[in-house]
Amino acid sequence: MATIDDISVSPDELRDRIERLGAVGERPAGGLVRFLYDDAWCAAADLVERWMRQAGLQTRRDAVGNVFGRLPGTTETERTILTGSHIDTVRGGGKYDGALGIVGGIAALAVLKERMGRPRRSLEVVAICEEEGSRIAGNLFGSRGMLGLTSAAETARLTDPDGVSVVDMMTRIGLDPAAVPDAARRDVDHFVELHIEQGPVLDGTGTQIGVVTGIAGMRHQLVTVCGQPDHAGATPMDRRRDALQGAARMAVMIDELARGTGEPTVATVGQMQAWPGSVNTVAERVTFSLDLRHPSDPVRLELLSEIEGRCRALAEHHGLAVEIVDRWEEQAAQMDAGLQQVLADTADDSGFSWSALSSGAAHDSQLWARHVPTSMIFVPSVGGRSHCAVEYTPLEDCVRGATLLARVLYRMAY
Ligand code: HGY
Ligand code: MN
Ligand code: MN
């Protein structure tokens, strides 16, 4: 009789696919840029669809460009267990974030099909079109599409920073923007995502697998500070209303507040732009981003109002105006307790060391968890580095994660 020991993902193919997908969108200066519906995104979607086909899976693309590979079940053919992750990257991102969940998911379904035959319940792997919010302020566009949470109105409203609308992006690559609601599906029973940890815990403790318990909530805001443009040489310091100095003080205040609050609060000012942007003009206007996260939504909301109050006080003190606009909000999520147990038991039975941990990074699973029982498998990130070109997970950890995924899917679907 077959056991989970018969299910192991091949290292050579996984290595080859991580490297090949990791070359799509690579920039000469290092790091990947694979943004929703751009040329690199199209090439990556074609590549993973080819791999799904080679694995003997039934392939399909939906209305928002999610790519699926299906291993149909023998009895429960109408319902499915879904695995996968996102194909887009941040600017200058690494080759494991999102990608590992796709290539690992294809490898898992391929080994199950080859060694165990057809499952009882249908299994599908998905390359999700968008998660990062790198090109549009519409994070999780692919998962929201599948969950029926996108609309033609949103598609008509969203543009990238160059003013290209999602409608034009979709039309350029042959997708019909009006058909976005058709991506919704009601047949998914479970979502299971393999991902790199992106933080230092597993690598620091020498643990092979993370069983994710929950994901921190986050809010993205744009803060605009307005002052007065003046001549850099002729305007005495005490006559200035310098928007850049005000924004810089706010950024320092935010960092100090997060440090003072202590772990697990994290706050990041990752973008700052000044107008008119001249060396010799006092800045009239500055816009900066805020990314604030905490596993407790009430604590996070309290911190947000504290930050807003302190920004307003700083602005007033320096004779500036400030406007704060919400850009994105994702509530904290809990992973399904039953599935966490399946992951933990399967890791034990496989002889893999594991620990339970909470994710500071956001994921597609965060949204899925509000709709269907969802779980995540983490593998270590060397040095805890991610969202940068040096992001790295050794091959043996990738193989272990994909093998655990395959064994978990076996237990769920056969
Ligand atoms: O921002 C995040 O945590 C995710 O990588 N999109
Ligand atoms: Mn990411
Ligand atoms: Mn990711």
Coordinates of C-alpha atoms and ligand atoms in Angstrom, one line a residue:
M1 CA 0.0 0.0 0.0
A2 CA 1.2 3.5 -0.9
T3 CA 2.4 5.8 2.0
I4 CA 3.4 9.4 2.1
D5 CA 7.0 8.3 1.9
D6 CA 6.3 7.4 -1.7
I7 CA 5.6 11.1 -2.4
S8 CA 8.7 13.3 -2.9
V9 CA 9.3 16.2 -5.2
S10 CA 12.3 16.0 -7.6
P11 CA 15.0 18.5 -6.8
D12 CA 16.4 18.9 -10.3
E13 CA 13.1 20.0 -11.9
L14 CA 12.3 22.3 -9.0
R15 CA 15.7 24.0 -9.2
D16 CA 15.4 24.4 -13.0
R17 CA 11.9 25.9 -12.7
I18 CA 12.8 28.3 -9.9
E19 CA 15.8 29.6 -11.9
R20 CA 13.8 29.8 -15.2
L21 CA 10.9 31.6 -13.7
G22 CA 13.4 33.8 -11.7
A23 CA 14.9 34.9 -15.0
V24 CA 11.6 36.3 -16.3
G25 CA 11.6 40.0 -15.6
E26 CA 15.1 40.1 -14.2
R27 CA 16.6 43.6 -14.4
P28 CA 20.3 44.2 -15.2
A29 CA 20.8 46.0 -11.9
G30 CA 19.4 42.9 -10.1
G31 CA 16.0 41.9 -8.8
L32 CA 12.8 41.2 -10.7
V33 CA 10.1 43.4 -12.0
R34 CA 7.1 41.4 -13.0
F35 CA 4.1 43.6 -12.8
L36 CA 0.4 42.7 -13.5
Y37 CA -0.1 42.3 -17.3
D38 CA 3.3 43.6 -18.4
D39 CA 5.5 41.7 -20.9
A40 CA 7.4 39.7 -18.3
W41 CA 4.1 38.8 -16.6
C42 CA 2.8 37.4 -19.9
A43 CA 6.0 35.4 -20.5
A44 CA 5.8 34.0 -16.9
A45 CA 2.1 33.0 -17.3
D46 CA 2.9 31.2 -20.6
L47 CA 5.8 29.4 -19.0
V48 CA 3.9 28.1 -16.0
E49 CA 0.9 27.1 -18.2
R50 CA 3.4 25.1 -20.2
W51 CA 4.7 23.4 -17.1
M52 CA 1.2 22.6 -15.9
R53 CA 0.4 21.0 -19.3
Q54 CA 3.7 19.0 -19.2
A55 CA 2.6 17.7 -15.8
G56 CA -0.6 16.3 -17.4
L57 CA -2.9 18.9 -15.8
Q58 CA -5.9 20.4 -17.5
T59 CA -5.1 24.0 -18.0
R60 CA -7.3 27.1 -18.1
R61 CA -7.1 30.9 -17.7
D62 CA -9.8 32.9 -16.1
A63 CA -11.1 36.4 -16.8
V64 CA -8.4 38.2 -14.7
G65 CA -5.6 36.1 -16.0
N66 CA -5.2 33.6 -13.2
V67 CA -3.7 30.4 -14.7
F68 CA -5.0 27.0 -13.5
G69 CA -3.8 23.4 -13.7
R70 CA -6.3 20.8 -12.7
L71 CA -6.1 17.2 -11.6
P72 CA -9.7 16.1 -11.7
G73 CA -11.1 14.0 -8.9
T74 CA -12.8 10.7 -9.4
T75 CA -15.8 11.2 -7.2
E76 CA -16.1 14.8 -5.9
T77 CA -15.6 16.3 -9.3
E78 CA -17.5 19.5 -8.8
R79 CA -15.5 20.7 -5.8
T80 CA -11.7 21.5 -5.6
I81 CA -8.8 21.9 -3.3
L82 CA -6.7 24.8 -4.5
T83 CA -3.0 25.5 -4.0
G84 CA -0.7 28.1 -5.5
S85 CA 0.5 31.6 -5.1
H86 CA 1.1 34.8 -7.0
I87 CA 3.1 35.3 -10.1
D88 CA 3.7 39.1 -9.8
T89 CA 6.6 40.6 -7.9
V90 CA 7.5 43.8 -6.0
R91 CA 9.9 46.2 -7.7
G92 CA 13.3 44.6 -7.5
G93 CA 11.9 41.5 -5.9
G94 CA 13.4 38.1 -5.4
K95 CA 12.7 34.9 -7.3
Y96 CA 11.0 32.9 -4.5
D97 CA 8.2 35.2 -3.2
G98 CA 5.0 33.8 -4.8
A99 CA 7.0 31.8 -7.4
L100 CA 7.8 28.9 -5.0
G101 CA 4.1 28.4 -4.3
I102 CA 3.5 28.0 -8.0
V103 CA 6.4 25.8 -9.1
G104 CA 6.1 23.8 -5.8
G105 CA 2.3 23.4 -6.4
I106 CA 2.9 22.1 -10.0
A107 CA 5.6 19.7 -8.7
A108 CA 3.2 18.5 -5.9
L109 CA 0.4 17.8 -8.3
A110 CA 2.8 16.2 -10.8
V111 CA 4.2 13.7 -8.3
L112 CA 0.7 12.9 -6.9
K113 CA -0.6 12.2 -10.4
E114 CA 2.4 10.1 -11.3
R115 CA 2.7 8.1 -8.0
M116 CA -0.8 8.0 -6.7
G117 CA -3.1 8.4 -9.7
R118 CA -6.2 10.4 -9.7
P119 CA -7.5 11.8 -6.4
R120 CA -10.9 11.4 -5.0
R121 CA -11.4 15.2 -4.7
S122 CA -10.2 17.5 -7.5
L123 CA -6.9 19.3 -7.0
E124 CA -5.9 22.5 -8.7
V125 CA -2.7 24.6 -8.8
V126 CA -3.1 28.3 -9.6
A127 CA -0.6 31.0 -10.7
I128 CA -2.4 34.0 -9.2
C129 CA -2.2 37.1 -11.4
E130 CA -1.6 39.8 -8.8
E131 CA -1.0 40.0 -5.1
E132 CA 1.6 42.7 -4.4
G133 CA -0.1 46.0 -5.3
S134 CA 3.1 46.9 -7.2
R135 CA 1.4 48.3 -10.3
I136 CA -2.1 49.2 -9.2
A137 CA -3.6 50.0 -5.8
G138 CA -5.7 46.9 -6.1
N139 CA -3.7 44.3 -4.1
L140 CA -4.9 40.6 -4.3
F141 CA -6.5 41.3 -7.6
G142 CA -6.3 37.6 -8.6
S143 CA -7.7 36.1 -5.4
R144 CA -10.3 38.8 -5.3
G145 CA -11.3 37.9 -8.8
M146 CA -11.7 34.2 -7.8
L147 CA -13.7 35.2 -4.7
G148 CA -16.0 37.5 -6.7
L149 CA -14.6 40.6 -5.0
T150 CA -13.6 42.5 -8.1
S151 CA -15.9 44.5 -10.3
A152 CA -15.9 46.0 -13.8
A153 CA -16.2 49.4 -12.0
E154 CA -13.0 48.9 -10.1
T155 CA -11.3 47.8 -13.3
A156 CA -12.5 51.0 -15.0
R157 CA -11.2 53.1 -12.1
L158 CA -7.7 51.7 -11.4
T159 CA -4.6 53.0 -13.2
D160 CA -0.9 52.5 -12.8
P161 CA 1.3 55.4 -11.8
D162 CA 1.8 56.2 -15.6
G163 CA -1.9 56.6 -16.0
V164 CA -2.4 53.3 -17.9
S165 CA -5.8 52.0 -16.9
V166 CA -6.5 48.3 -16.0
V167 CA -8.9 48.3 -18.9
D168 CA -6.1 49.2 -21.3
M169 CA -3.7 46.7 -19.7
M170 CA -6.2 43.9 -20.0
T171 CA -7.2 44.8 -23.5
R172 CA -3.6 44.9 -24.6
I173 CA -3.1 41.3 -23.7
G174 CA -6.5 40.0 -25.0
L175 CA -8.4 39.9 -21.7
D176 CA -11.9 41.4 -21.6
P177 CA -12.2 43.9 -18.7
A178 CA -16.0 43.6 -18.7
A179 CA -15.7 39.9 -18.1
V180 CA -13.9 40.3 -14.7
P181 CA -16.9 39.1 -12.6
D182 CA -16.7 35.8 -14.6
A183 CA -13.5 34.9 -12.7
A184 CA -15.6 34.2 -9.5
R185 CA -15.9 30.6 -8.5
R186 CA -17.8 28.9 -5.8
D187 CA -16.3 25.4 -6.0
V188 CA -13.2 25.9 -3.8
D189 CA -13.3 24.0 -0.5
H190 CA -9.7 24.7 0.8
F191 CA -6.8 26.9 -0.1
V192 CA -3.3 25.7 0.8
E193 CA -0.3 28.0 0.0
L194 CA 3.4 27.2 0.1
H195 CA 5.5 30.3 0.6
I196 CA 8.9 31.5 1.8
E197 CA 8.8 32.9 5.4
Q198 CA 10.4 36.3 4.3
G199 CA 11.5 36.8 7.9
P200 CA 14.2 35.5 10.2
V201 CA 12.5 33.0 12.5
L202 CA 12.9 29.6 10.7
D203 CA 16.5 30.4 9.5
G204 CA 17.5 31.8 12.9
T205 CA 16.2 28.7 14.8
G206 CA 17.3 26.1 12.2
T207 CA 13.7 25.0 11.8
Q208 CA 12.7 23.4 8.5
I209 CA 9.0 24.2 8.2
G210 CA 6.7 26.9 9.5
V211 CA 3.0 26.1 10.1
V212 CA 1.4 29.5 9.9
T213 CA -1.1 30.3 12.6
G214 CA -2.3 33.7 11.3
I215 CA -1.4 36.8 9.2
A216 CA -1.0 40.4 10.5
G217 CA -3.5 43.0 9.3
M218 CA -2.2 46.0 7.5
R219 CA -3.2 49.4 6.3
H220 CA -1.5 51.4 3.5
Q221 CA -1.9 55.2 3.5
L222 CA -0.7 58.1 1.4
V223 CA 0.2 61.1 3.5
T224 CA 0.5 64.5 1.7
V225 CA 2.2 67.4 3.5
C226 CA 1.8 70.9 2.0
G227 CA 4.0 73.9 2.7
Q228 CA 5.2 76.9 0.7
P229 CA 7.8 76.9 -2.2
D230 CA 10.5 79.4 -1.7
H231 CA 14.0 80.3 -2.8
A232 CA 16.7 78.1 -1.2
G233 CA 19.2 80.9 -1.1
A234 CA 17.2 83.9 -0.2
T235 CA 14.6 82.6 2.3
P236 CA 15.9 82.7 5.9
M237 CA 15.3 79.4 7.9
D238 CA 12.8 81.0 10.2
R239 CA 10.5 82.1 7.3
R240 CA 10.1 78.6 5.8
R241 CA 7.2 76.2 5.6
D242 CA 9.2 73.3 4.3
A243 CA 7.0 70.3 3.4
L244 CA 10.0 68.0 3.1
Q245 CA 11.3 68.8 6.6
G246 CA 7.7 68.2 7.9
A247 CA 7.4 64.9 6.1
A248 CA 10.9 63.7 7.3
R249 CA 9.9 64.5 10.9
M250 CA 6.7 62.5 10.5
A251 CA 8.6 59.5 9.0
V252 CA 11.0 59.6 12.0
M253 CA 8.1 59.9 14.4
I254 CA 6.4 56.8 12.8
D255 CA 9.5 54.7 13.0
E256 CA 10.1 55.7 16.7
L257 CA 6.5 55.0 17.6
A258 CA 6.6 51.5 16.1
R259 CA 9.9 50.8 17.9
G260 CA 8.6 52.2 21.1
T261 CA 5.5 50.0 20.9
G262 CA 7.7 47.0 20.4
E263 CA 7.2 43.7 18.5
P264 CA 5.1 42.7 16.6
T265 CA 4.3 46.3 15.5
V266 CA 5.9 47.2 12.2
A267 CA 5.7 50.5 10.3
T268 CA 7.3 51.4 7.1
V269 CA 7.7 54.6 5.1
G270 CA 8.8 53.1 1.7
Q271 CA 8.0 55.9 -0.7
M272 CA 8.6 59.7 -0.5
Q273 CA 8.2 62.2 -3.4
A274 CA 8.7 65.9 -3.3
W275 CA 7.4 68.7 -5.5
P276 CA 8.7 70.7 -7.3
G277 CA 11.7 68.5 -6.6
S278 CA 14.4 71.2 -7.2
V279 CA 17.7 71.3 -5.4
N280 CA 17.3 75.0 -4.9
T281 CA 13.6 75.3 -4.0
V282 CA 12.1 74.7 -0.6
A283 CA 9.6 71.8 -1.1
E284 CA 6.0 72.8 -1.5
R285 CA 4.5 69.4 -1.3
V286 CA 5.6 65.9 -0.2
T287 CA 3.7 62.6 -0.4
F288 CA 4.9 59.6 1.5
S289 CA 3.5 56.1 2.0
L290 CA 2.7 54.4 5.3
D291 CA 2.5 50.6 5.7
L292 CA 1.4 49.7 9.3
R293 CA 0.9 46.1 10.4
H294 CA -0.1 44.3 13.6
P295 CA -1.7 40.9 14.2
S296 CA -4.3 42.6 16.4
D297 CA -6.7 44.7 14.3
P298 CA -7.8 46.8 17.4
V299 CA -4.2 47.6 18.3
R300 CA -3.4 48.5 14.7
L301 CA -6.4 50.8 14.5
E302 CA -5.3 52.5 17.7
L303 CA -1.8 53.0 16.4
L304 CA -3.2 54.5 13.2
S305 CA -5.1 57.1 15.0
E306 CA -2.1 57.9 17.2
I307 CA 0.0 58.4 14.1
E308 CA -2.6 60.6 12.5
G309 CA -2.8 62.7 15.6
R310 CA 1.0 63.1 15.8
C311 CA 1.2 64.0 12.1
R312 CA -1.4 66.7 12.5
A313 CA 0.4 68.1 15.6
L314 CA 3.7 68.1 13.7
A315 CA 2.1 69.8 10.7
E316 CA 0.5 72.5 12.8
H317 CA 3.8 73.2 14.7
H318 CA 5.6 73.7 11.4
G319 CA 2.9 75.7 9.7
L320 CA 2.0 72.9 7.2
A321 CA -1.1 71.2 6.1
V322 CA -1.5 67.4 6.0
E323 CA -3.9 65.1 4.3
I324 CA -4.1 61.4 4.9
V325 CA -5.7 59.1 2.4
D326 CA -6.3 55.3 2.9
R327 CA -5.0 53.2 0.0
W328 CA -5.4 49.7 1.1
E329 CA -6.6 47.7 4.2
E330 CA -6.3 44.0 4.9
Q331 CA -7.6 42.6 8.1
A332 CA -5.7 40.1 10.2
A333 CA -6.5 36.5 9.4
Q334 CA -6.4 33.1 11.2
M335 CA -5.4 30.0 9.5
D336 CA -7.8 27.0 9.8
A337 CA -7.0 25.0 13.0
G338 CA -7.9 21.7 11.5
L339 CA -5.6 22.2 8.5
Q340 CA -2.8 23.4 10.8
Q341 CA -3.0 20.1 12.6
V342 CA -2.8 18.2 9.2
L343 CA 0.3 20.2 8.3
A344 CA 1.9 19.6 11.7
D345 CA 1.0 15.8 11.7
T346 CA 2.3 15.4 8.2
A347 CA 5.5 17.2 9.0
D348 CA 6.0 15.0 12.1
D349 CA 5.3 11.8 10.0
S350 CA 7.8 13.1 7.4
G351 CA 10.5 13.7 10.0
F352 CA 10.6 17.5 9.2
S353 CA 11.2 19.9 12.1
W354 CA 8.5 22.5 12.3
S355 CA 7.2 25.4 14.4
A356 CA 4.0 27.3 14.5
L357 CA 4.5 31.0 13.6
S358 CA 2.5 34.1 12.7
S359 CA 3.2 35.9 9.4
G360 CA 4.1 39.5 9.3
A361 CA 3.9 39.5 5.5
A362 CA 0.6 39.6 3.7
H363 CA -0.5 36.8 1.4
D364 CA -3.3 35.6 -0.8
S365 CA -4.2 33.2 2.1
Q366 CA -5.1 36.2 4.2
L367 CA -8.1 36.8 1.9
W368 CA -8.9 33.1 1.3
A369 CA -9.0 32.5 5.0
R370 CA -12.1 34.7 5.4
H371 CA -14.0 32.5 2.9
V372 CA -12.7 28.9 3.0
P373 CA -10.5 26.9 5.4
T374 CA -7.0 28.0 4.5
S375 CA -3.5 27.1 5.6
M376 CA 0.1 28.1 4.8
I377 CA 3.4 26.2 4.8
F378 CA 6.5 28.4 5.3
V379 CA 10.1 27.4 4.4
P380 CA 13.1 29.4 5.6
S381 CA 14.4 32.6 4.1
V382 CA 18.1 32.9 4.5
G383 CA 18.9 35.8 6.8
G384 CA 15.2 36.6 6.8
R385 CA 15.8 38.7 3.6
S386 CA 12.9 39.2 1.1
H387 CA 11.5 41.8 -1.3
C388 CA 15.0 42.2 -2.6
A389 CA 17.4 40.5 -5.1
V390 CA 19.2 38.5 -2.4
E391 CA 16.1 36.7 -1.3
Y392 CA 17.2 33.0 -1.1
T393 CA 15.9 29.7 0.1
P394 CA 18.2 26.7 -0.4
L395 CA 17.0 24.0 -2.8
E396 CA 16.6 21.4 -0.1
D397 CA 14.2 23.7 1.8
C398 CA 12.2 24.3 -1.4
V399 CA 12.0 20.5 -2.0
R400 CA 11.0 19.9 1.6
G401 CA 8.2 22.5 1.4
A402 CA 6.9 21.2 -1.9
T403 CA 7.1 17.6 -0.7
L404 CA 5.1 18.5 2.5
L405 CA 2.6 20.3 0.3
A406 CA 2.2 17.1 -1.9
R407 CA 1.8 14.9 1.2
V408 CA -0.8 17.2 2.8
L409 CA -2.8 17.3 -0.5
Y410 CA -2.6 13.6 -0.6
R411 CA -4.1 13.3 2.8
M412 CA -6.8 15.8 1.9
A413 CA -7.8 14.5 -1.5
Y414 CA -7.2 10.8 -1.8
Ligands
HGY1 O1 3.3 43.3 1.4 C1 3.3 42.1 1.6 O2 3.4 41.6 2.7 C2 3.2 41.1 0.5 O3 4.5 40.6 0.2 N1 2.5 41.5 -0.6
MN2 MN 5.7 39.9 -1.6
MN3 MN 4.2 36.6 -1.6

